[in-house]
mmCIF file of C-alpha atoms in Angstrom:
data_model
loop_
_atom_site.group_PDB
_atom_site.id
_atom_site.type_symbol
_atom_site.label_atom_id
_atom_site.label_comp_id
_atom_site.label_asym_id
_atom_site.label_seq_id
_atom_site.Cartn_x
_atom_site.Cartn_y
_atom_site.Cartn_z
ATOM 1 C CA UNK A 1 0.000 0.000 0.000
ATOM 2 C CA UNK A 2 2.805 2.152 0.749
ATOM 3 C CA UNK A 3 4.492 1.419 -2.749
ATOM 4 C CA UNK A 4 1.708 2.219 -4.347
ATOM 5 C CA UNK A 5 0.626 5.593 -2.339
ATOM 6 C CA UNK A 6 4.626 6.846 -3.700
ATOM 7 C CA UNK A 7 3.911 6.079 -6.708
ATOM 8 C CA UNK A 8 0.724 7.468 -7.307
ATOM 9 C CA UNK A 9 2.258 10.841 -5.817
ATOM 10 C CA UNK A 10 5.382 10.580 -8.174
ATOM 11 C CA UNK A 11 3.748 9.971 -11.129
ATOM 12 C CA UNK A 12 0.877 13.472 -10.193
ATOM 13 C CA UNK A 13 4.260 15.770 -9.240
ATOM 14 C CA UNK A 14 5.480 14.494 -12.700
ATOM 15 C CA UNK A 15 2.482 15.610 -14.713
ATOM 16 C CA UNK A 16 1.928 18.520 -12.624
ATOM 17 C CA UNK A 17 5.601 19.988 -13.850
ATOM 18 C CA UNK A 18 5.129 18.225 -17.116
ATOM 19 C CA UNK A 19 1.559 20.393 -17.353
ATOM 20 C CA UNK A 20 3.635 23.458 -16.120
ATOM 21 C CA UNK A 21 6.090 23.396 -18.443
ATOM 22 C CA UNK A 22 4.356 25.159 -21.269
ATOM 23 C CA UNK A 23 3.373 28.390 -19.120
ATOM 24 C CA UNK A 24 7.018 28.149 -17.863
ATOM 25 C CA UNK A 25 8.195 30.054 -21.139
ATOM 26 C CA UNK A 26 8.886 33.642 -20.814
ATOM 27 C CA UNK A 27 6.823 36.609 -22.448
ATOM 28 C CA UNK A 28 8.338 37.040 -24.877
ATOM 29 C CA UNK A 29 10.173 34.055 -25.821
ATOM 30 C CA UNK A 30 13.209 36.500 -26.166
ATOM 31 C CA UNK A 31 14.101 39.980 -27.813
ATOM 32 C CA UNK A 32 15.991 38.255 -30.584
ATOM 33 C CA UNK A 33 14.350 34.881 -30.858
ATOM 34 C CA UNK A 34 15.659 32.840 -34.327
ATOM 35 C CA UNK A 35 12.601 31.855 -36.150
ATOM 36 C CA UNK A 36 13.387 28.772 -38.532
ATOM 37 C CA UNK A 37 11.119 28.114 -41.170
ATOM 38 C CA UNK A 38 11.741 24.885 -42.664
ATOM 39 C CA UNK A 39 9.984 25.007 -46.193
ATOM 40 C CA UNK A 40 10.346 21.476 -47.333
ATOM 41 C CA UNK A 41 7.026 21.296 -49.944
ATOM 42 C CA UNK A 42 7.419 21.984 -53.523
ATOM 43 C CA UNK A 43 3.714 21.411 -54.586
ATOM 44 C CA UNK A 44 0.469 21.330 -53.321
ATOM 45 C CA UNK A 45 -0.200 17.868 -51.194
ATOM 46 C CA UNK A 46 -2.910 15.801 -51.010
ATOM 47 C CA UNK A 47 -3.998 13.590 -47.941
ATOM 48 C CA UNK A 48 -4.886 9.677 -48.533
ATOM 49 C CA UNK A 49 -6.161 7.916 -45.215
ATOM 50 C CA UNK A 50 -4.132 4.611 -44.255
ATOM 51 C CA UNK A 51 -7.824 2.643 -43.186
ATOM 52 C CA UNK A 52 -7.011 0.053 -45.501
ATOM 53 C CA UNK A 53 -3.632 -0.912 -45.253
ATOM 54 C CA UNK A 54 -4.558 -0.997 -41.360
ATOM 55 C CA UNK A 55 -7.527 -2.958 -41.626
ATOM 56 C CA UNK A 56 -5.287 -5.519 -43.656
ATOM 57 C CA UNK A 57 -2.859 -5.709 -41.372
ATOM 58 C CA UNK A 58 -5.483 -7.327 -38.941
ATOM 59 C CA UNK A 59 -5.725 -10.350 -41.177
ATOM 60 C CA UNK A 60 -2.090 -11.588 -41.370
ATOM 61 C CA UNK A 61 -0.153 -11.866 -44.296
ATOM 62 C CA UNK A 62 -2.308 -12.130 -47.295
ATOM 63 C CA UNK A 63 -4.592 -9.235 -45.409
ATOM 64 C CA UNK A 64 -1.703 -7.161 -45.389
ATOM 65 C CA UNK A 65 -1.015 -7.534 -48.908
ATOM 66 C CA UNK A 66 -4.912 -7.206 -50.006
ATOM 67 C CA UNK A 67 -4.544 -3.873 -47.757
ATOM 68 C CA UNK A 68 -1.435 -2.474 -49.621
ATOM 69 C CA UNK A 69 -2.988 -3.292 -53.309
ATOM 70 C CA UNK A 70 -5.953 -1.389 -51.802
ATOM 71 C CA UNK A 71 -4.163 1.408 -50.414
ATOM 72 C CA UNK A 72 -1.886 1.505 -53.234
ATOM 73 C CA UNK A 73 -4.934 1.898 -55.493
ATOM 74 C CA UNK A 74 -6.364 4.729 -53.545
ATOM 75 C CA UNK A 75 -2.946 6.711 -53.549
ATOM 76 C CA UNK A 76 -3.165 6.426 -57.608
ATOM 77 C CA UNK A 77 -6.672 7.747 -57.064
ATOM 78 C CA UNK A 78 -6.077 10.410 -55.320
ATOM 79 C CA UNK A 79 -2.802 12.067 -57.376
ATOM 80 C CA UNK A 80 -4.833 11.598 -60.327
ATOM 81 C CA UNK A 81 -7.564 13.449 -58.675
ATOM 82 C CA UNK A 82 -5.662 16.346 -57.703
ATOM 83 C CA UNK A 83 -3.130 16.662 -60.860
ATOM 84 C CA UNK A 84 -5.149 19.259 -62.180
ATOM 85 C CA UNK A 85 -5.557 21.720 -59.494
ATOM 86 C CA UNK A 86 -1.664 20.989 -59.671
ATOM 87 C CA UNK A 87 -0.736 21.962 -62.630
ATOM 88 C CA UNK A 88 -3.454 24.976 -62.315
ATOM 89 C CA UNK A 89 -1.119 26.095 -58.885
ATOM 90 C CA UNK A 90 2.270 24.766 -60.392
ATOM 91 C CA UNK A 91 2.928 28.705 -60.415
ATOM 92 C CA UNK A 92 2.297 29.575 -57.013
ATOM 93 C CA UNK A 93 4.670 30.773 -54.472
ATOM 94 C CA UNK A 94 3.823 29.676 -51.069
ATOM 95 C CA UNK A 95 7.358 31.050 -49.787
ATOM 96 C CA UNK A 96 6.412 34.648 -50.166
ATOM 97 C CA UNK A 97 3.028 35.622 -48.514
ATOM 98 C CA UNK A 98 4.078 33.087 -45.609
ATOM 99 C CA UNK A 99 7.147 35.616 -45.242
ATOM 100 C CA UNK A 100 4.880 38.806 -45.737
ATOM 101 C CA UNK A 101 2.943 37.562 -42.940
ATOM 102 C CA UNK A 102 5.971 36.495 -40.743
ATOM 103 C CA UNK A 103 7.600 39.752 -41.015
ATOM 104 C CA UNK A 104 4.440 41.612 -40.442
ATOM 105 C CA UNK A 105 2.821 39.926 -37.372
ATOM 106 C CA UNK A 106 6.089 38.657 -35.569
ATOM 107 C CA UNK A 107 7.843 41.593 -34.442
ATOM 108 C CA UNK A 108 6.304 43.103 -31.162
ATOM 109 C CA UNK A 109 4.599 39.601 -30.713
ATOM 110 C CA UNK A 110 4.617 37.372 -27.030
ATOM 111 C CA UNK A 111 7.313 35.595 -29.658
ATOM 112 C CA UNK A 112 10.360 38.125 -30.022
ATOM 113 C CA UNK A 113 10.588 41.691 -30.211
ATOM 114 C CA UNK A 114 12.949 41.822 -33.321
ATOM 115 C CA UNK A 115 12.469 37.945 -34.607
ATOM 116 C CA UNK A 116 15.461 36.546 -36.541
ATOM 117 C CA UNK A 117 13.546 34.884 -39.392
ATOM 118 C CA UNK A 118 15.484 31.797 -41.167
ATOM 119 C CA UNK A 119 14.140 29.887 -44.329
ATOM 120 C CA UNK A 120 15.847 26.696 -44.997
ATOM 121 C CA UNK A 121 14.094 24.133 -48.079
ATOM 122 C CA UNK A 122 16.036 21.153 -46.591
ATOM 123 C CA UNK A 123 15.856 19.704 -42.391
ATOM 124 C CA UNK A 124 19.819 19.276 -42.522
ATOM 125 C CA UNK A 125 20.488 22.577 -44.092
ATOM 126 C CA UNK A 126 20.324 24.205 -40.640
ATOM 127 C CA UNK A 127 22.686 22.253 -39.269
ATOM 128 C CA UNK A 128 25.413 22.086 -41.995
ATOM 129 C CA UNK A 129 27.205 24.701 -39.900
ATOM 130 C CA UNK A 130 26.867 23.689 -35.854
ATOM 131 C CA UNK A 131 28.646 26.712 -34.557
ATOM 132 C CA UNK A 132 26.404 28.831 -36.273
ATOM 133 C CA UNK A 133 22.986 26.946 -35.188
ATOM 134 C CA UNK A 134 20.667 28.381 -32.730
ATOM 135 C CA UNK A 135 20.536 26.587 -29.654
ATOM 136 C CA UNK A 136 17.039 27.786 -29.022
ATOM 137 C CA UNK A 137 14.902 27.944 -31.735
ATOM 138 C CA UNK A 138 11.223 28.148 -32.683
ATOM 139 C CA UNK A 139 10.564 26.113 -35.534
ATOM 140 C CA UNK A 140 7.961 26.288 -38.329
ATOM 141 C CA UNK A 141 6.806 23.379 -40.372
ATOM 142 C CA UNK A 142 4.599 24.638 -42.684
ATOM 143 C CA UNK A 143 2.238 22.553 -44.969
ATOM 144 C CA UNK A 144 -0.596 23.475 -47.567
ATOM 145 C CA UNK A 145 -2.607 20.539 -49.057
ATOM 146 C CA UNK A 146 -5.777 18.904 -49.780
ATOM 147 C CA UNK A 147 -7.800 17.138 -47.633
ATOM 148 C CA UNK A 148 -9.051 13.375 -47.814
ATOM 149 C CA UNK A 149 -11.288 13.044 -50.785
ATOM 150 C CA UNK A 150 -10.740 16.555 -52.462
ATOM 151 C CA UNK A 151 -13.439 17.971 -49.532
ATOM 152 C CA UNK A 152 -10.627 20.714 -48.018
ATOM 153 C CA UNK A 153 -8.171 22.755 -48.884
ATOM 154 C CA UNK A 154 -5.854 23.441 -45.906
ATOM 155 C CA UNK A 155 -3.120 25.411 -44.520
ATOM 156 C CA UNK A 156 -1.042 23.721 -41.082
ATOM 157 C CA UNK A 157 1.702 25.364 -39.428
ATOM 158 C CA UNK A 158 3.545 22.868 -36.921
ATOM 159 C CA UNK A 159 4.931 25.084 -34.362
ATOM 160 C CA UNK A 160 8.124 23.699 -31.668
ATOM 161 C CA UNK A 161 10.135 25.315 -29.616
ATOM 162 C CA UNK A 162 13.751 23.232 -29.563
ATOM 163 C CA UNK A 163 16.611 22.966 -27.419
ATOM 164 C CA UNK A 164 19.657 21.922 -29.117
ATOM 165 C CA UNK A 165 22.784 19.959 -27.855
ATOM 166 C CA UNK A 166 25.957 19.657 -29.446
ATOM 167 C CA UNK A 167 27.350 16.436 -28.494
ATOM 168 C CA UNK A 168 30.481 14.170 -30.283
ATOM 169 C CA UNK A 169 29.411 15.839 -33.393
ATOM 170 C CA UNK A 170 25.941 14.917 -33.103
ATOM 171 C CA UNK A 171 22.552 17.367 -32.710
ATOM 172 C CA UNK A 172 20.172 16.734 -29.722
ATOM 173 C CA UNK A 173 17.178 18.003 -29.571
ATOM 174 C CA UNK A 174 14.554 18.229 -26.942
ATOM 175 C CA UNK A 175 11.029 19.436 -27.298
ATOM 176 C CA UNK A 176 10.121 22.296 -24.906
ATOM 177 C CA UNK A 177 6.631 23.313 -27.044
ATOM 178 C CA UNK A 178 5.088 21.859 -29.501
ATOM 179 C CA UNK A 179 1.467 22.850 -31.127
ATOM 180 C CA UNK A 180 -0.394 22.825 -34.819
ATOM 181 C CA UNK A 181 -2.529 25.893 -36.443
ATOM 182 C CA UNK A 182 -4.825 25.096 -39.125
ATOM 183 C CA UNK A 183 -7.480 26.698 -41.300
ATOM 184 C CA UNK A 184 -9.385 24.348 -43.493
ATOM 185 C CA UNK A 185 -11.574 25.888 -45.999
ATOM 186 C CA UNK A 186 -14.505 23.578 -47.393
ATOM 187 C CA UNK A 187 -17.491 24.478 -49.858
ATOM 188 C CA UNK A 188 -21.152 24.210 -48.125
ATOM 189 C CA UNK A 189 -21.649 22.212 -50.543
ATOM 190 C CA UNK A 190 -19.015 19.790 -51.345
ATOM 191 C CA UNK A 191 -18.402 17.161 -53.810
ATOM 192 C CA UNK A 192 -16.905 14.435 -52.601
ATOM 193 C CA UNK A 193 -13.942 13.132 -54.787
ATOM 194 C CA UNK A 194 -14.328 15.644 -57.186
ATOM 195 C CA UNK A 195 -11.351 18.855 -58.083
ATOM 196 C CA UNK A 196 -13.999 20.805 -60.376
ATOM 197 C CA UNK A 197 -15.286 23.336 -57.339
ATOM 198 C CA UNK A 198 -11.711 23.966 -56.914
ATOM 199 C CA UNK A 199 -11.020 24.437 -60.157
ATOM 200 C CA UNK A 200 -13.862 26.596 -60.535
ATOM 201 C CA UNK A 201 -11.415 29.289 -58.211
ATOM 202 C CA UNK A 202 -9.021 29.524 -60.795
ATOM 203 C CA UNK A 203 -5.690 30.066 -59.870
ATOM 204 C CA UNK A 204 -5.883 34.117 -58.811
ATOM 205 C CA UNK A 205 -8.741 33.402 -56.407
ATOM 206 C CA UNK A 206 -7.005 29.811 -55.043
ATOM 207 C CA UNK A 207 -3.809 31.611 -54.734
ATOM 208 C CA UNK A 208 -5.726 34.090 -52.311
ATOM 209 C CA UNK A 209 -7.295 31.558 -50.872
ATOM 210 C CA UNK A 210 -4.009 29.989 -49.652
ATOM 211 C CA UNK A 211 -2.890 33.217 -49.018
ATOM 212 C CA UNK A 212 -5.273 34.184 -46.357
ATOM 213 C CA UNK A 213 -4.882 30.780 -44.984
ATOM 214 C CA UNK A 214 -1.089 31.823 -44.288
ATOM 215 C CA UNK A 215 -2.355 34.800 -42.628
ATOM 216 C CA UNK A 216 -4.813 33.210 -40.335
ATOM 217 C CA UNK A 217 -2.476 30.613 -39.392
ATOM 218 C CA UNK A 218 0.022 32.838 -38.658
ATOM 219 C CA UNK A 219 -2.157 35.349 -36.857
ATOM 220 C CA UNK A 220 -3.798 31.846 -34.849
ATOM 221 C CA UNK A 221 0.118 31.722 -33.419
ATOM 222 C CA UNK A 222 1.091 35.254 -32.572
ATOM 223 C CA UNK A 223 -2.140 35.433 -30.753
ATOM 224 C CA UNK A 224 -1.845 32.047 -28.672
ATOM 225 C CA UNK A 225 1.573 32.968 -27.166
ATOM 226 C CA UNK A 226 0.295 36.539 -26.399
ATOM 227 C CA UNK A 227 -0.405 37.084 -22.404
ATOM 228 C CA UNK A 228 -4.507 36.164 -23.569
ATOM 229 C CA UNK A 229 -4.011 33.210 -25.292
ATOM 230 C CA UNK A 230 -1.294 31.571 -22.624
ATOM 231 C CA UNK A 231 -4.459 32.319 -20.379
ATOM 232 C CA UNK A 232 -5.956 29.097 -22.335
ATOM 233 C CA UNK A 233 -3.224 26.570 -21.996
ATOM 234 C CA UNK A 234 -4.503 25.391 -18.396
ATOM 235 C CA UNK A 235 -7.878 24.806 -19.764
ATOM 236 C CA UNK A 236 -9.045 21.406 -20.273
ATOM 237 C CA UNK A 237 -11.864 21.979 -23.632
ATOM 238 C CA UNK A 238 -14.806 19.464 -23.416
ATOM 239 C CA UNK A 239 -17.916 19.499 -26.064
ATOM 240 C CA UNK A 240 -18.532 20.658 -29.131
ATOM 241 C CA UNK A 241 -19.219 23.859 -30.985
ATOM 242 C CA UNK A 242 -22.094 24.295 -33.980
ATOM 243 C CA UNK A 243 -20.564 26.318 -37.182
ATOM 244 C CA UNK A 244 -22.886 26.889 -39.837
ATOM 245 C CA UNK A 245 -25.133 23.910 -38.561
ATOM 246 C CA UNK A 246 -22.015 21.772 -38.545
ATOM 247 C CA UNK A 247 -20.839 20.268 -35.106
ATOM 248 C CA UNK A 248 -16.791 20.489 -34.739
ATOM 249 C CA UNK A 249 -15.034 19.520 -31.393
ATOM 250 C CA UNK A 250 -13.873 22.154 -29.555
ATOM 251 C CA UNK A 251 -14.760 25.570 -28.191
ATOM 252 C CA UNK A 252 -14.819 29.298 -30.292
ATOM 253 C CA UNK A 253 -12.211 30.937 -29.538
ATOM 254 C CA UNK A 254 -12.348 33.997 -32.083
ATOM 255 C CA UNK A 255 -13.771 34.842 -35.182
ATOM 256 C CA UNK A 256 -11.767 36.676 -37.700
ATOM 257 C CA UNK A 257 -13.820 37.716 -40.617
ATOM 258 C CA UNK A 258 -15.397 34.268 -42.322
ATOM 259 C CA UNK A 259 -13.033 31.837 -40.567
ATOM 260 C CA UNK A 260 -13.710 30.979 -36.659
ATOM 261 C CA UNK A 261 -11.037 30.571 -34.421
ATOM 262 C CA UNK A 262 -11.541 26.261 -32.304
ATOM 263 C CA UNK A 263 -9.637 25.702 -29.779
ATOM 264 C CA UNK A 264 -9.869 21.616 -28.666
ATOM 265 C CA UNK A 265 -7.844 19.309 -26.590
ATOM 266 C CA UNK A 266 -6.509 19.172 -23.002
ATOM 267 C CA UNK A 267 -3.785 20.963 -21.325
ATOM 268 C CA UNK A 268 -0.637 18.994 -23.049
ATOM 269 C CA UNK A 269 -2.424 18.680 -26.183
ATOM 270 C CA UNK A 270 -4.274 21.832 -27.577
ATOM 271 C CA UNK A 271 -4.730 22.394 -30.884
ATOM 272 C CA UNK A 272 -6.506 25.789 -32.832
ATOM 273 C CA UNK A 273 -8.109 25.622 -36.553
ATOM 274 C CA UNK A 274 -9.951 28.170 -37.952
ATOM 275 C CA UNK A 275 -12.597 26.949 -40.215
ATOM 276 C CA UNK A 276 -13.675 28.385 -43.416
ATOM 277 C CA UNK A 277 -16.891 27.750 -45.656
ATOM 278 C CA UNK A 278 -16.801 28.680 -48.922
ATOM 279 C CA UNK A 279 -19.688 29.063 -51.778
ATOM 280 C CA UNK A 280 -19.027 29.221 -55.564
ATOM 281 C CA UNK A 281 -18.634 33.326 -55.627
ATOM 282 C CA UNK A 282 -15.502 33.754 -53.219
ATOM 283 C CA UNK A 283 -13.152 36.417 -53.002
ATOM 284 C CA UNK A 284 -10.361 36.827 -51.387
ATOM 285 C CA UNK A 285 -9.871 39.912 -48.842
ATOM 286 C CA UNK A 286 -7.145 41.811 -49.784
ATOM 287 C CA UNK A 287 -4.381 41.170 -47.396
ATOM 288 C CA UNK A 288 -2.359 44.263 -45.721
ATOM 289 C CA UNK A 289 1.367 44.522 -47.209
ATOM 290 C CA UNK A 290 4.196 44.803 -44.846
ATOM 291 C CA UNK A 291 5.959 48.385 -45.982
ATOM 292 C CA UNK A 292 9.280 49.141 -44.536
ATOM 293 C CA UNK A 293 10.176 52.120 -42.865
ATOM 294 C CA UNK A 294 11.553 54.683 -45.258
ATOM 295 C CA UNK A 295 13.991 56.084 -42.889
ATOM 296 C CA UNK A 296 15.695 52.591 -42.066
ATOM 297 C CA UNK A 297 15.539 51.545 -46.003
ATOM 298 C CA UNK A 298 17.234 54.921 -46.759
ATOM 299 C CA UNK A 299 19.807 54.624 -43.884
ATOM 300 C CA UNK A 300 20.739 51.257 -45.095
ATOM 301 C CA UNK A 301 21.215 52.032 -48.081
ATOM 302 C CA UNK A 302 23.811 54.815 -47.175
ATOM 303 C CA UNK A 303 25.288 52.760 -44.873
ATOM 304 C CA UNK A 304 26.264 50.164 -47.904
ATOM 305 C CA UNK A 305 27.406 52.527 -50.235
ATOM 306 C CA UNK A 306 30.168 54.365 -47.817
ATOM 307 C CA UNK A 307 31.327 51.017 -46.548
ATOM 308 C CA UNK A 308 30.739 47.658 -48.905
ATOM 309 C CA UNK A 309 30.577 44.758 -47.696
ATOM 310 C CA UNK A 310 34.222 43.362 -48.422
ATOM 311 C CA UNK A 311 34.467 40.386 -50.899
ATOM 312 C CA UNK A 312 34.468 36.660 -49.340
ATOM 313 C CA UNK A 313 32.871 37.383 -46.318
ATOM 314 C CA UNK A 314 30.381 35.596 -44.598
ATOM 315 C CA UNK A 315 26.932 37.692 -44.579
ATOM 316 C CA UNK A 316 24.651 35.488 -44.116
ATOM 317 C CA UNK A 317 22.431 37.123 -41.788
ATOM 318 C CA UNK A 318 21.136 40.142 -42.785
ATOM 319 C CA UNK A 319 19.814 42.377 -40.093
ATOM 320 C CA UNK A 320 18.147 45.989 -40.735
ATOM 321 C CA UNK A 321 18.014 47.965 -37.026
ATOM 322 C CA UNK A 322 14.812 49.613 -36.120
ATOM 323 C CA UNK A 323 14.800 53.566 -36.165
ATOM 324 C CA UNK A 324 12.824 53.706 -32.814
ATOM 325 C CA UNK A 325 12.188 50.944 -30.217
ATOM 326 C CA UNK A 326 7.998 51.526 -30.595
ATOM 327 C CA UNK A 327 8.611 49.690 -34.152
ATOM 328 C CA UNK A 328 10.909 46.370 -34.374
ATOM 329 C CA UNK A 329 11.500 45.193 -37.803
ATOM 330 C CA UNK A 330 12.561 41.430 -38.023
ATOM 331 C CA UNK A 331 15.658 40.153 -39.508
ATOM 332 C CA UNK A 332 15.711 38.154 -42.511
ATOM 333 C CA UNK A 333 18.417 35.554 -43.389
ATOM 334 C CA UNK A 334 19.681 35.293 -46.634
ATOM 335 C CA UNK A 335 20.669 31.989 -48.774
ATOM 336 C CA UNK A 336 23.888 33.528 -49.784
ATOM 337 C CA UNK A 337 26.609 36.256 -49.353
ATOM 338 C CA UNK A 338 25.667 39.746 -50.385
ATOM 339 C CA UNK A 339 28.682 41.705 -51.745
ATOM 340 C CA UNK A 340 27.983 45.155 -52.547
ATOM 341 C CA UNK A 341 30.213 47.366 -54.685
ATOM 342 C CA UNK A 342 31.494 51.321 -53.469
ATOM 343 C CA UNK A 343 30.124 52.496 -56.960
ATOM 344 C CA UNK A 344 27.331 50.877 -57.863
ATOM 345 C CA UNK A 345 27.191 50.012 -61.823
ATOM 346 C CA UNK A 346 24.751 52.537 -63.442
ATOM 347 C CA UNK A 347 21.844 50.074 -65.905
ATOM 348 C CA UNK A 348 21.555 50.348 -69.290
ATOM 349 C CA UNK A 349 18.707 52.466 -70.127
ATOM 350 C CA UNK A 350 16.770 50.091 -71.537
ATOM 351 C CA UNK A 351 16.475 46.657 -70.415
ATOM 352 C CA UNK A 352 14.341 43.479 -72.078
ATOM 353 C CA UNK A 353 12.929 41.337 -69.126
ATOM 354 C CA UNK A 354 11.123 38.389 -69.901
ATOM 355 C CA UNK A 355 7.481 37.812 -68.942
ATOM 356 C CA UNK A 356 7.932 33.889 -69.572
ATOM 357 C CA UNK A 357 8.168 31.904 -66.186
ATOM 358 C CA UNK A 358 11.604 30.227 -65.940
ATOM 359 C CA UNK A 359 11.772 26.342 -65.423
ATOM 360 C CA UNK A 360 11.076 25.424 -61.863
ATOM 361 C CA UNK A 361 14.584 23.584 -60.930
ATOM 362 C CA UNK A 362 13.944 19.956 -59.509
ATOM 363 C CA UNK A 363 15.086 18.750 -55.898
ATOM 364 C CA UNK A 364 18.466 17.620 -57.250
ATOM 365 C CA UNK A 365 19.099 20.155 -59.371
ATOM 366 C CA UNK A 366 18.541 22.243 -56.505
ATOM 367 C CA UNK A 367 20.893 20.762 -53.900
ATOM 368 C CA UNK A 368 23.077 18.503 -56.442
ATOM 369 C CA UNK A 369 26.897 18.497 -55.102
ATOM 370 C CA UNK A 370 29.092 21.708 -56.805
ATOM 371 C CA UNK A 371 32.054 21.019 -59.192
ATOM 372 C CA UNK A 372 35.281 20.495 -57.672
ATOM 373 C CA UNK A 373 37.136 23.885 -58.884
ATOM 374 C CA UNK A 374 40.659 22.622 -61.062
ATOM 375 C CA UNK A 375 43.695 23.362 -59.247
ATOM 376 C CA UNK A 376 46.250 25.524 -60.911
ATOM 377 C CA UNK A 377 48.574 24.488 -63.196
ATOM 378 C CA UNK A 378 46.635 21.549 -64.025
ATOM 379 C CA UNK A 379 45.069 21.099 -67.484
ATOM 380 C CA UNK A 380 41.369 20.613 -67.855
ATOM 381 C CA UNK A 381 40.651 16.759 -69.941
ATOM 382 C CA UNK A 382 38.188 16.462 -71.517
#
């Protein structure tokens, strides 16, 4: 009895400072707090459920090879379902409003004061260089896809806050936050298995679609680690909540224009989703642009043109100081060195830009290994 009375009280001061943990993180996160953004996705997804390679596995062997011919079949099903609305959105940036939003809502935020904001397309491309990597880090995973059976079109951002650990040339990481922010946008009246409503969009009012998805999953973060929405993290959310005479689990947290704000799950495992129906005439609201103060813009550039960044060195991280405290502006890091001349080269009066989209590179064209340069002295064989 004794034995058991410990370990009952072990294991409730073990989730009480498990449960404690998440309101344990300071407002804000820090003044400088690196932001990575790891854009892996090249093209819009599509979601296939796994019911019947499961249910196959149940039968032994020659269920779990009925299940994976089944499954298999469905998969084929499904990318040739959503290879139109593909190639409709095979011009779509999803880097670039995600960015606008970033830079826009994240400074001031219960996140960082003056966010250092880091896109990387690969996982191991942060840590190529492990001096250089943030030991503390909030980490976005973003993701934009369709839902099971062509009925949503959603936008998840998988938020973690990370500790890193440097040890014998390894990276450990542990897990201090972790929480996902939806908005799924559905038609009132959908048709199941079918890409023609979507299609129906177009690609301009899909593409704003998506792009106010960004937005409200971005603005669904800021506000949950502001001092109101940390308020919520204690709370245990039972029942369910009625939107447009549908019944979603979960309880309304805001509403923000057509999409409402859910917040569901218990105090470890919370979760927000905004939810979105759409009819046939939808617009997109016009999102705000993030404009740059003049006076820092204009003191930068003086700044480069007295003294240039020298040739060779390492300027990764590009930071642009704020001309007043009352407005932070994030810092941005650059993909590559920035080397800036003393005397700028004037441009030719006239100038012939092409209006023709250039050839999206593939993922190993992308990160394929460089050429060895030819040491000197050496002839170059053919």
């Amino acid at each position: 009895m004794f034995k058991r009375l410990c370990l009952a009280l072990g294991l409730s001061v073990f989730c009480a400072s498990s449960m404690a943990r998440d309101n344990a993180l300071p407002l804000p996160l820090a003044s400088d707090m690196p932001v990575e953004v790891q854009l892996t996705q090249q093209e819009l997804a599509i979601d296939v459920s796994s019911t019947a390679m499961e249910m196959g596995m149940q039968f032994g062997l020659v269920g779990a090879l009925i299940g994976t011919a089944v499954q298999n079949a469905k998969n084929k099903n499904a990318e040739a379902t959503v290879l139109p609305l593909r190639n409709m959105m095979v011009g779509y940036d999803f880097e670039t409003p995600l960015m606008r939003s970033l830079q826009r809502r994240l400074p001031g935020s219960g996140i960082a004061d003056r966010p250092v904001i880091t896109v990387v397309h690969a996982p191991w491309e942060a840590r190529q260089d492990l001096d250089g990597m943030p030991k503390h880090v909030l980490v976005i995973r973003p993701r934009y896809a369709m839902g099971d059976a062509m009925g949503t079109a959603y936008v998840l951002l998988n938020v973690t806050i990370e500790n890193r650990q440097i040890k014998n040339g390894t990276v450990k990481t542990r897990f201090l936050f972790s929480r996902p922010y939806a908005v799924r946008s559905s038609f009132q009246l959908p048709a199941t298995g079918e890409s023609r409503p979507w299609l129906d969009l177009g690609a301009a009012r899909m593409g704003g679609l998506i792009d106010q998805s960004i937005d409200q999953a971005v603005a669904m973060m800021v506000y949950d680690f502001s001092a109101e929405g940390r308020q919520q993290w204690d709370q245990k959310i039972k029942g369910k909540s009625d939107i447009a005479g549908r019944s979603v689990s979960g309880r309304i947290e805001r509403r923000e224009g057509d999409v409402v704000w859910v917040r569901a799950g218990n105090t470890r495992f919370q979760a927000i989703t905004g939810y979105q129906w759409l009819r046939s005439d939808y617009q997109p609201a016009a999102l705000p642009v993030a404009v740059p103060n003049q006076a820092v813009a204009v003191e930068a550039a003086a700044s480069q043109a007295v003294a240039p960044t020298p040739s060779g060195a390492d300027t990764s991280i590009v930071q642009v100081a704020a001309a007043s405290h009352s407005e932070p502006v994030p810092s941005v890091s650059a993909s590559a060195a920035v080397d800036t001349p003393a005397h700028p080269v004037q441009a030719p009066a006239e100038t012939s830009v092409s209006t023709e989209p250039g050839k999206r590179k593939t993922f190993w064209e992308t990160y394929r290994p460089k050429d060895q340069p030819i040491p000197q002295g050496q002839a170059a064989h053919p």
